[in-house]
Coordinates of C-alpha atoms (C1' of nucleotides) in Angstrom, one line a residue:
Chain Y
X1 CA -15.0 169.9 35.5
X2 CA -11.9 172.2 36.7
X3 CA -8.7 172.1 34.9
X4 CA -5.2 172.6 36.1
X5 CA -5.7 176.0 34.4
X6 CA -9.4 176.7 36.1
X7 CA -6.9 175.5 39.1
X8 CA -4.2 178.0 38.8
X9 CA -6.5 180.8 38.4
X10 CA -9.3 179.5 40.9
X11 CA -12.5 179.3 39.8
X12 CA -15.1 181.5 42.6
X13 CA -17.2 179.1 44.9
X14 CA -20.0 179.8 42.8
X15 CA -18.8 177.7 40.1
X16 CA -19.9 174.4 42.6
X17 CA -23.4 174.4 43.3
X18 CA -23.7 173.4 46.5
X19 CA -26.3 173.2 49.7
X20 CA -24.3 175.3 52.3
X21 CA -23.4 171.7 54.0
X22 CA -20.0 170.4 54.3
X23 CA -20.7 168.3 50.5
X24 CA -19.1 169.5 48.0
X25 CA -20.6 169.4 44.0
X26 CA -21.2 166.4 41.9
X27 CA -20.2 167.8 39.2
X28 CA -16.2 167.9 40.9
X29 CA -16.8 164.1 41.6
X30 CA -15.1 165.3 45.5
X31 CA -16.1 163.2 48.0
X32 CA -15.5 165.7 51.2
X33 CA -14.6 163.0 53.8
X34 CA -11.7 162.4 50.9
X35 CA -10.2 166.2 51.7
X36 CA -8.5 164.8 54.7
X37 CA -9.0 161.8 56.2
X38 CA -8.0 162.1 59.9
X39 CA -10.9 165.4 60.4
X40 CA -13.8 165.3 61.7
X41 CA -16.8 166.5 59.6
X42 CA -16.8 170.4 62.1
X43 CA -12.8 170.2 60.3
X44 CA -14.2 170.0 57.5
X45 CA -16.9 172.3 57.8
X46 CA -14.2 174.7 57.7
X47 CA -12.3 174.0 55.3
X48 CA -15.8 173.9 53.0
X49 CA -15.5 177.8 53.6
X50 CA -12.2 178.6 51.4
X51 CA -11.1 175.3 49.6
X52 CA -11.4 175.7 45.3
X53 CA -11.2 172.3 43.8
X54 CA -9.9 170.7 40.4
X55 CA -8.5 168.2 38.9
X56 CA -5.2 167.8 36.9
X57 CA -4.8 164.8 33.8
X58 CA -2.1 162.5 34.4
X59 CA 1.7 163.6 33.7
X60 CA 0.2 167.5 34.5
X61 CA 2.7 169.2 36.7
X62 CA 1.0 171.3 39.4
X63 CA 3.8 172.1 41.8
X64 CA 6.9 172.9 40.4
X65 CA 9.8 173.0 43.2
X66 CA 11.4 176.3 43.5
X67 CA 8.5 178.3 43.3
X68 CA 6.4 180.6 45.5
X69 CA 4.6 178.1 47.3
X70 CA 1.1 180.1 47.5
X71 CA -1.2 177.1 47.8
X72 CA -1.8 174.0 49.9
X73 CA -3.7 171.1 47.8
X74 CA -5.3 168.3 49.7
X75 CA -5.6 164.8 47.2
X76 CA -9.5 163.7 46.8
X77 CA -8.9 161.3 44.1
X78 CA -5.6 159.4 42.3
X79 CA -2.0 159.1 42.8
X80 CA -0.2 162.1 43.2
X81 CA 4.6 161.7 42.3
X82 CA 6.3 164.0 44.6
X83 CA 9.6 164.8 43.4
X84 CA 13.1 166.3 43.6
X85 CA 15.4 166.7 40.0
X86 CA 18.5 166.7 40.3
X87 CA 20.3 169.5 37.4
X88 CA 21.5 166.6 35.4
X89 CA 18.1 165.2 35.4
X90 CA 18.5 162.5 37.9
X91 CA 15.4 162.0 39.8
X92 CA 14.4 161.2 43.3
X93 CA 10.9 160.6 44.2
X94 CA 9.9 161.4 47.7
X95 CA 6.5 160.1 48.1
X96 CA 3.3 159.1 47.0
X97 CA -0.1 161.3 47.6
X98 CA -3.3 159.3 47.5
X99 CA -7.1 160.4 48.9
X100 CA -6.3 161.7 52.7
X101 CA -3.2 163.1 52.1
X102 CA -1.6 166.8 52.5
X103 CA 0.6 169.0 50.3
X104 CA 2.8 171.7 50.6
X105 CA 2.0 172.2 54.6
X106 CA 5.8 173.0 55.1
X107 CA 6.1 176.2 56.0
X108 CA 8.3 177.7 53.6
X109 CA 8.2 180.1 50.7
X110 CA 8.7 177.7 48.5
X111 CA 8.0 174.4 47.2
X112 CA 10.6 172.1 48.1
X113 CA 9.8 169.5 45.4
X114 CA 7.8 169.1 42.6
X115 CA 4.4 167.8 41.8
X116 CA 2.9 166.1 38.8
X117 CA -0.4 163.9 38.4
X118 CA 0.5 159.9 38.2
X119 CA -3.4 159.1 36.7
X120 CA -6.5 161.6 36.7
X121 CA -6.2 163.1 40.4
X122 CA -8.9 165.5 41.9
X123 CA -7.6 167.8 44.4
X124 CA -8.6 170.5 46.3
X125 CA -6.8 173.8 47.2
X126 CA -6.6 176.2 49.6
X127 CA -5.1 179.4 49.2
X128 CA -1.9 179.5 51.8
X129 CA -2.8 182.5 53.5
X130 CA -6.4 181.8 54.0
X131 CA -5.3 178.3 55.1
X132 CA -2.9 179.7 57.8
X133 CA -5.3 182.0 58.6
X134 CA -7.9 179.4 59.8
X135 CA -5.0 176.9 60.8
X136 CA -4.4 180.1 63.4
X137 CA -7.8 180.0 64.3
X138 CA -8.4 176.7 64.7
X139 CA -5.7 175.1 67.8
X140 CA -7.1 171.6 67.4
X141 CA -7.0 172.1 63.3
X142 CA -3.4 173.3 63.5
X143 CA -3.1 170.0 66.1
X144 CA -4.3 167.8 63.3
X145 CA -1.6 168.9 60.5
X146 CA 0.7 168.5 63.1
X147 CA 0.0 164.9 63.5
X148 CA 0.1 164.7 60.3
X149 CA 3.5 166.3 59.5
X150 CA 5.2 164.5 62.0
X151 CA 3.5 161.1 61.1
X152 CA 4.9 162.1 57.2
X153 CA 8.2 162.8 58.9
X154 CA 8.3 159.0 60.7
X155 CA 7.6 157.8 56.8
X156 CA 10.8 159.8 55.5
X157 CA 13.2 158.3 58.3
X158 CA 12.0 154.8 57.2
X159 CA 12.4 155.5 53.7
X160 CA 15.5 157.3 54.4
X161 CA 16.2 153.8 56.3
X162 CA 15.2 151.4 52.8
X163 CA 16.8 153.6 50.9
X164 CA 20.5 153.5 51.9
X165 CA 20.3 150.0 53.8
X166 CA 17.9 147.7 52.1
X167 CA 18.9 145.3 48.4
X168 CA 16.5 145.7 45.9
X169 CA 14.4 143.0 46.4
X170 CA 14.1 144.3 50.1
X171 CA 12.5 147.4 48.6
X172 CA 10.5 146.2 47.0
X173 CA 9.3 143.9 48.8
X174 CA 8.8 146.7 51.3
X175 CA 7.1 148.7 48.4
X176 CA 4.4 146.4 47.5
X177 CA 3.2 146.0 51.6
X178 CA 3.2 149.3 52.0
X179 CA 1.2 150.0 48.9
X180 CA -1.2 147.7 50.0
X181 CA -1.7 149.0 53.6
X182 CA -2.1 152.3 52.5
X183 CA -5.1 151.1 49.5
X184 CA -6.6 149.4 52.6
X185 CA -7.0 152.5 54.4
X186 CA -8.7 153.8 51.6
X187 CA -10.6 150.8 49.9
X188 CA -10.4 148.1 52.1
X189 CA -7.9 145.3 52.6
X190 CA -6.9 143.0 49.3
X191 CA -4.0 140.4 48.4
X192 CA -4.3 143.2 44.9
X193 CA -2.2 145.6 44.7
X194 CA -3.1 148.6 42.7
X195 CA 0.4 150.1 41.4
X196 CA -0.9 153.3 39.1
X197 CA 2.4 154.4 38.7
X198 CA 4.7 152.7 36.1
X199 CA 8.3 151.4 36.8
X200 CA 10.5 154.2 36.2
X201 CA 8.0 156.4 39.4
X202 CA 8.7 153.0 40.9
X203 CA 12.6 152.8 41.0
X204 CA 13.3 156.5 41.2
X205 CA 11.1 156.1 44.6
X206 CA 12.9 153.1 45.6
X207 CA 16.7 154.8 44.8
X208 CA 17.1 152.6 41.4
X209 CA 17.1 151.9 38.4
X210 CA 13.9 150.7 36.1
X211 CA 15.4 147.7 34.7
X212 CA 16.5 146.6 38.1
X213 CA 12.8 147.3 39.8
X214 CA 11.6 145.4 36.1
X215 CA 14.6 142.4 37.0
X216 CA 13.2 142.1 40.7
X217 CA 9.4 142.3 40.0
X218 CA 9.8 138.7 37.7
X219 CA 12.1 136.8 40.0
X220 CA 9.7 137.1 42.8
X221 CA 7.0 136.3 40.4
X222 CA 8.7 133.4 39.1
X223 CA 9.4 132.3 42.7
X224 CA 5.2 132.1 43.0
X225 CA 6.0 135.1 45.5
X226 CA 3.4 137.7 43.5
X227 CA 1.9 137.4 40.6
X228 CA 1.9 140.4 38.0
X229 CA -1.2 141.9 36.0
X230 CA -1.4 145.1 34.8
X231 CA -1.5 147.8 36.6
X232 CA -1.0 146.1 39.8
X233 CA 0.7 143.1 41.6
X234 CA -1.0 140.2 43.3
X235 CA 0.0 138.8 46.5
X236 CA 0.8 135.5 46.8
X237 CA 3.1 134.1 49.3
X238 CA 2.8 137.1 51.7
X239 CA 4.4 135.3 54.7
X240 CA 7.4 135.1 52.4
X241 CA 7.0 139.2 51.1
X242 CA 7.0 140.0 54.6
X243 CA 10.1 138.3 55.5
X244 CA 11.9 140.1 52.6
X245 CA 10.7 143.4 54.1
X246 CA 11.3 142.4 57.6
X247 CA 13.5 145.5 60.0
Chain M
X1 CA 25.6 167.1 87.5
X2 CA 22.9 164.4 86.6
X3 CA 23.1 161.3 85.1
X4 CA 21.4 159.6 82.3
X5 CA 20.0 157.4 85.1
X6 CA 18.9 160.2 86.7
X7 CA 16.9 161.3 83.2
X8 CA 15.3 157.8 83.0
X9 CA 13.8 158.5 86.4
X10 CA 13.2 162.4 86.7
X11 CA 15.1 164.1 89.7
X12 CA 12.8 166.3 90.9
X13 CA 13.2 170.3 90.0
X14 CA 14.3 171.3 93.6
X15 CA 17.9 169.6 92.0
X16 CA 18.5 172.6 90.5
X17 CA 18.4 175.9 92.5
X18 CA 16.9 178.0 90.8
X19 CA 16.1 182.0 90.8
X20 CA 12.8 181.4 88.9
X21 CA 13.4 183.8 86.3
X22 CA 13.3 181.3 82.4
X23 CA 17.9 180.9 83.9
X24 CA 18.5 177.3 84.5
X25 CA 20.9 176.4 87.2
X26 CA 24.8 176.5 87.0
X27 CA 25.6 172.9 87.8
X28 CA 23.9 172.1 85.1
X29 CA 25.9 174.4 82.6
X30 CA 22.8 174.8 80.6
X31 CA 22.3 177.9 78.3
X32 CA 18.8 178.6 78.4
X33 CA 18.3 179.9 75.3
X34 CA 20.0 176.7 73.8
X35 CA 16.9 174.9 74.6
X36 CA 15.0 175.2 70.8
X37 CA 16.9 178.1 68.9
X38 CA 13.5 179.0 67.3
X39 CA 12.0 179.4 71.0
X40 CA 11.1 183.4 72.3
X41 CA 11.6 184.5 75.8
X42 CA 8.0 184.2 77.0
X43 CA 8.1 180.6 75.7
X44 CA 11.2 179.6 77.3
X45 CA 9.5 180.9 81.0
X46 CA 6.7 178.4 80.2
X47 CA 8.5 175.2 79.3
X48 CA 10.6 176.3 82.6
X49 CA 8.6 174.9 84.3
X50 CA 8.0 171.6 83.4
X51 CA 12.2 171.0 82.5
X52 CA 14.0 168.4 83.3
X53 CA 18.0 168.5 82.9
X54 CA 20.4 165.8 82.3
X55 CA 24.0 164.6 80.5
X56 CA 24.4 161.7 78.8
X57 CA 28.0 160.4 78.5
X58 CA 29.4 159.7 75.1
X59 CA 28.0 156.4 73.3
X60 CA 24.9 156.2 75.9
X61 CA 21.5 155.5 74.3
X62 CA 18.8 157.0 76.3
X63 CA 16.6 156.8 72.7
X64 CA 15.6 153.1 72.4
X65 CA 13.5 152.3 69.1
X66 CA 10.1 150.9 69.9
X67 CA 10.1 151.8 73.6
X68 CA 7.5 154.1 74.9
X69 CA 7.7 157.2 74.3
X70 CA 7.2 159.0 77.3
X71 CA 9.2 161.8 76.9
X72 CA 10.7 165.0 75.0
X73 CA 13.7 166.0 74.6
X74 CA 15.3 168.9 73.6
X75 CA 19.7 169.5 73.1
X76 CA 21.3 172.1 74.9
X77 CA 25.0 170.6 74.2
X78 CA 27.0 168.4 72.1
X79 CA 25.6 165.5 69.3
X80 CA 23.1 162.7 69.0
X81 CA 22.7 160.4 66.8
X82 CA 19.5 159.4 65.8
X83 CA 19.0 155.7 64.1
X84 CA 17.0 153.0 63.5
X85 CA 18.5 149.2 63.0
X86 CA 17.8 146.5 61.3
X87 CA 17.7 143.0 62.5
X88 CA 20.9 142.0 61.0
X89 CA 22.8 144.7 62.5
X90 CA 22.5 146.8 59.8
X91 CA 22.0 151.2 60.8
X92 CA 20.4 154.0 59.3
X93 CA 21.4 157.7 60.8
X94 CA 18.0 159.3 60.1
X95 CA 19.9 162.8 61.9
X96 CA 21.6 164.1 63.9
X97 CA 20.3 166.5 66.2
X98 CA 22.6 169.7 68.1
X99 CA 21.9 172.7 70.4
X100 CA 18.1 173.6 70.0
X101 CA 17.1 170.4 68.6
X102 CA 14.1 168.4 69.8
X103 CA 13.5 165.3 69.6
X104 CA 10.8 162.4 70.0
X105 CA 8.0 165.2 68.4
X106 CA 6.3 162.6 66.6
X107 CA 2.7 162.0 68.2
X108 CA 3.4 158.1 68.3
X109 CA 3.1 156.5 70.8
X110 CA 6.9 154.6 70.6
X111 CA 9.5 156.3 69.5
X112 CA 10.6 155.1 66.1
X113 CA 14.3 155.5 66.0
X114 CA 17.0 154.8 69.0
X115 CA 19.5 158.0 70.1
X116 CA 22.3 158.5 71.8
X117 CA 24.8 160.5 72.7
X118 CA 27.9 161.2 69.7
X119 CA 30.3 163.1 72.2
X120 CA 29.1 164.7 75.9
X121 CA 25.4 165.7 76.2
X122 CA 23.4 168.0 77.8
X123 CA 19.4 167.8 77.1
X124 CA 16.3 169.2 78.6
X125 CA 13.9 166.7 79.1
X126 CA 10.0 167.0 79.0
X127 CA 7.5 165.0 80.0
X128 CA 5.5 163.9 77.3
X129 CA 1.8 163.9 79.1
X130 CA 2.4 167.4 80.5
X131 CA 4.7 168.8 77.4
X132 CA 1.5 168.1 75.4
X133 CA -0.9 169.7 77.6
X134 CA 2.0 172.9 77.2
X135 CA 1.7 172.6 73.7
X136 CA -2.2 171.7 74.1
X137 CA -2.8 174.7 75.6
X138 CA -0.9 177.9 74.0
X139 CA -1.4 177.5 70.2
X140 CA 2.0 180.5 69.2
X141 CA 3.9 177.2 70.9
X142 CA 2.2 174.3 68.4
X143 CA 3.3 176.5 66.2
X144 CA 6.6 176.3 66.9
X145 CA 6.9 172.5 66.7
X146 CA 4.9 172.1 63.6
X147 CA 7.5 174.6 61.9
X148 CA 10.0 172.3 63.2
X149 CA 8.4 169.4 62.5
X150 CA 7.5 170.6 58.6
X151 CA 11.4 171.7 58.1
X152 CA 12.5 168.2 59.4
X153 CA 10.4 166.8 57.2
X154 CA 12.2 168.7 54.4
X155 CA 15.6 167.8 55.5
X156 CA 14.5 164.6 55.2
X157 CA 13.3 164.8 51.5
X158 CA 16.7 166.6 50.6
X159 CA 18.6 163.2 52.5
X160 CA 16.5 160.4 50.5
X161 CA 17.5 162.5 46.8
X162 CA 21.1 162.6 48.3
X163 CA 21.3 159.0 49.5
X164 CA 18.8 157.5 46.4
X165 CA 20.6 159.7 43.8
X166 CA 24.0 161.0 44.2
X167 CA 27.3 159.9 44.3
X168 CA 29.7 158.9 47.6
X169 CA 31.5 162.0 46.5
X170 CA 28.3 164.5 46.1
X171 CA 27.0 162.9 49.1
X172 CA 30.3 163.5 51.2
X173 CA 30.7 166.8 50.0
X174 CA 27.0 168.0 50.7
X175 CA 27.2 166.7 54.1
X176 CA 31.0 168.7 54.8
X177 CA 28.3 171.6 53.6
X178 CA 25.5 170.3 56.0
X179 CA 27.4 170.3 58.9
X180 CA 29.1 173.4 58.5
X181 CA 25.8 175.5 58.3
X182 CA 24.5 173.6 60.7
X183 CA 27.2 174.2 62.9
X184 CA 26.9 178.5 61.7
X185 CA 23.6 178.9 63.0
X186 CA 25.2 177.9 66.2
X187 CA 28.5 178.8 66.7
X188 CA 29.6 181.4 63.8
X189 CA 30.8 180.7 60.1
X190 CA 34.2 179.2 60.0
X191 CA 35.7 177.2 57.2
X192 CA 36.5 174.1 59.3
X193 CA 33.9 172.1 59.7
X194 CA 33.7 169.9 63.3
X195 CA 32.8 166.2 62.9
X196 CA 32.1 165.5 66.5
X197 CA 30.9 161.4 65.2
X198 CA 32.6 159.1 63.8
X199 CA 33.8 157.5 60.1
X200 CA 31.2 155.4 61.0
X201 CA 28.4 157.8 62.2
X202 CA 29.5 159.2 58.8
X203 CA 29.2 155.9 56.5
X204 CA 25.7 155.3 57.9
X205 CA 23.9 158.2 57.9
X206 CA 24.5 158.8 54.2
X207 CA 24.0 154.7 53.0
X208 CA 27.8 154.0 52.4
X209 CA 30.8 151.9 53.9
X210 CA 33.2 153.0 56.3
X211 CA 35.9 152.4 53.7
X212 CA 34.3 154.4 51.1
X213 CA 33.7 157.8 53.7
X214 CA 37.3 157.3 54.4
X215 CA 38.8 157.2 50.5
X216 CA 36.3 159.3 49.7
X217 CA 37.5 162.2 52.3
X218 CA 41.8 160.7 51.2
X219 CA 41.2 162.2 47.8
X220 CA 39.2 164.9 48.3
X221 CA 42.1 166.4 50.6
X222 CA 44.7 164.8 47.6
X223 CA 42.8 167.0 45.8
X224 CA 43.4 169.9 48.6
X225 CA 39.3 170.5 48.3
X226 CA 39.9 169.9 52.3
X227 CA 42.0 169.4 54.8
X228 CA 42.0 166.6 57.5
X229 CA 42.2 168.3 61.1
X230 CA 41.5 165.5 64.2
X231 CA 37.8 165.6 65.0
X232 CA 37.0 168.0 61.6
X233 CA 37.7 169.6 58.2
X234 CA 39.3 172.0 56.6
X235 CA 37.3 173.4 54.0
X236 CA 40.3 174.2 51.2
X237 CA 38.1 175.2 48.2
X238 CA 34.4 176.0 49.4
X239 CA 34.1 176.6 45.3
X240 CA 34.6 173.3 44.4
X241 CA 32.9 171.5 47.0
X242 CA 29.7 173.8 46.7
X243 CA 29.5 172.3 43.4
X244 CA 30.3 168.3 44.3
X245 CA 27.6 168.8 46.1
X246 CA 24.7 170.8 43.9
X247 CA 21.8 170.4 42.8
Chain W
dT1 C1' -5.4 146.1 9.7
dC2 C1' -0.9 148.2 10.0
dG3 C1' 2.4 151.0 11.8
dC4 C1' 4.1 153.6 15.8
dA5 C1' 5.0 155.2 20.8
dC6 C1' 5.6 153.9 24.4
dG7 C1' 6.4 151.1 28.4
dA8 C1' 8.1 146.2 30.2
dT9 C1' 11.0 143.3 29.7
dT10 C1' 15.5 140.7 29.1
dG11 C1' 20.5 139.9 27.6
dA12 C1' 25.3 141.1 28.2
dT13 C1' 28.7 144.1 30.1
dC14 C1' 31.1 147.1 33.2
dT15 C1' 31.4 149.5 37.8
dA16 C1' 31.1 152.1 42.4
dG17 C1' 31.0 150.3 45.8
dC18 C1' 31.5 146.6 48.9
dA19 C1' 33.5 142.7 52.1
dC20 C1' 37.5 141.3 53.6
dA21 C1' 42.1 142.0 55.3
dA22 C1' 45.9 143.9 57.6
dA23 C1' 48.5 147.7 58.7
dG24 C1' 48.5 152.3 60.4
dA25 C1' 47.8 155.9 63.7
dC26 C1' 45.9 157.6 68.0
dC27 C1' 45.8 157.5 72.8
dG28 C1' 44.8 156.6 78.0
dT29 C1' 46.8 153.8 81.7
dG30 C1' 49.6 150.7 84.0
Chain H
dC1 C1' 57.5 153.9 77.6
dA2 C1' 54.8 149.9 76.1
dC3 C1' 51.0 147.8 75.2
dG4 C1' 46.3 147.1 74.0
dG5 C1' 41.8 148.9 72.7
dT6 C1' 39.6 151.7 69.6
dC7 C1' 39.5 154.6 65.2
dT8 C1' 41.3 155.4 60.9
dT9 C1' 43.4 154.4 56.1
dT10 C1' 45.0 151.7 52.7
dG11 C1' 45.4 147.2 49.7
dT12 C1' 42.9 143.4 46.7
dG13 C1' 39.4 141.4 44.7
dC14 C1' 33.9 140.6 44.1
dT15 C1' 29.1 141.9 43.3
dA16 C1' 24.9 143.7 43.5
dG17 C1' 22.9 146.9 40.6
dA18 C1' 23.8 150.3 36.8
dT19 C1' 24.6 150.9 32.1
dC20 C1' 24.1 150.0 27.0
dA21 C1' 21.5 147.5 23.9
dA22 C1' 18.1 144.9 21.8
dT23 C1' 13.4 142.8 21.5
dC24 C1' 8.6 142.6 23.5
dG25 C1' 3.9 143.5 24.1
dT26 C1' 0.1 147.1 24.0
dG27 C1' -3.0 150.4 22.8
dC28 C1' -4.7 153.8 19.2
dG29 C1' -5.5 156.6 15.6
dA30 C1' -5.1 157.0 10.6

DNA sequence: TCGCACGATTGATCTAGCACAAAGACCGTG
DNA sequence: CACGGTCTTTGTGCTAGATCAATCGTGCGA
C-alpha cells in the first residue's frame, strides 16, 4: 500500500504488477472503473499508461492551496474535502470529491484550494504535463473533462444559491438529499445517507456553524423527518425533506 | 439594429452585410475581437460562419432557467446578470457576464439559470448544435472553452467563500475590487469602478439585502475609503479596501 | 477499568444583518 | 416645472444564527 509520501514521489509503475489490460493492481485495492465514472473502457486504457496510485490517511492534506499544480487526481475510494482557508482560520469547503471525481482540473499554475482526506482515501494521481499531453492528443477525452468541469460549475452555482439565499434548515435538507443522490450513483439507492465527514465539515460546506448544524439535525430528528445514526442519517420522511429543500 | 425578437428567431446572415472577413457589420455595432477576449483571429474566423447577432434592451430576459438550452451566447457590449430564482422570489445572482464572456456553455439540455440585460447589451448568439459541431471539429477551440469553464469554476469557488464566510463589509470590498479588475481587462486600469447594475443586483450577488449594501457603501464613503458617484464608485484608499477584502 | 481526548449536543446570550417603514434623490414626461 | 415612478438612503426594531460555555457520549490506550 502506497502512502502519501509515495504519492508525492510517484512509485515506478512496476511497483504495481499488472497484466497489461485496463486493470489496476490488487495491492492498491483500486477498481478500474472508479477512476472516473464518466469514462469508457478505451479512455481508461489510455489513462492507464500514465497513472500513479496511492492512498491518503484520514485528515492528511495532499493538495495545498497556492502550491504549484503539478498533478491531477481522481478519487477511487473514500471522500475528499476541497476547501479554501482565510488568513484568520475561517474555512469554506467548496466541495466534497467522491469516487469518480477529478481534482485539480483547472488550467491554472497553482491550486486554488486545499484538499484533504475525510476518511481513508484511494487516489489515482497523474502528472499534470503528461495528463495535458494526453488530453491534447485525444479530443474525446478533453470533451469528457469539459463536461465534468461544466457540471461542476452548475453544482457550484447551486451551492452559491444555497449559501446565499437559503435558511439553515433548507441548507441541511438540500445537503442530505444531495449526499443521498451522490451515494446512489456509486452504491445504489438507499434511505440511509452516509455522512463520512464530521459536523464541522458540514458546517463549513454550508456556511453555518457546527452548533447550528447540530441543532438543525436534532430538530429534524425530533420532527421524525430523519433518524440520526453514527456516520449516517436515515431519511424517514423524504417528502418533507424535499419540501424543505425545494427551490 | 436587431431586437430580442430577432434574436429568438435568428435573422438570416444576409441581414448583416459583411465583407467575408472576420469583421462584423457596422449596423450591429459589434467589435469582432469582443466575441471572446480569449480567442485568436483564426478562431474568430471560424465562429464567424455560424454567428447571429442582436441586442437586448436593459432588463429584458433572454435566457430562462429550465428552458431548452438551444443557444450559446457571448457578450459583446454591456453587462448581463445570471441568476437563479427560488419559488418564493428569493434570487441569487451567480455571476455578471461582461464583454468577452460566454453564456450557456454547460453541456446540459436545459439552462441552469436565467439571464437578463443589466444595461443595453450586444450579443453574439450561436445555435447550440452548430456550435457543438464546430467545437467537436476543432480541438484547440474546445480547449479554449475548457479553459474558460475551469476559470469560471475557480471564480465560483471564490464566490462561495465570499458568501459563506465573509462579513458584509468584506464582501463589498472584494466586490468593488473584482469589478475594478474586470473593467481593467476591458477598458484599462482606473480608480473609478463602473457599477452598471443597481444595488439590488449587488445585494443578490453577495447574498445580502439592498439595505445592507447601501449602508456598507455609505460607511465606506464616510470613512473616505471610496467616493460614491452615479453609476460608479471611486476608490480613494485602495490599500484599505484590499485589506478588507484580503483572504 | 480508568481517564483522557475528541466530537457532538445542549443551553444562554449576543449581534450582524434582516425586515419593515419612511424619507430623499433622481429622472423622464406631459 | 410639477408629477409620478424607480431607486437609494436612513431609521427602528427584530430574529436567525453566531458566540461562548458547559455537558455528554464514545472510543481507545495504558
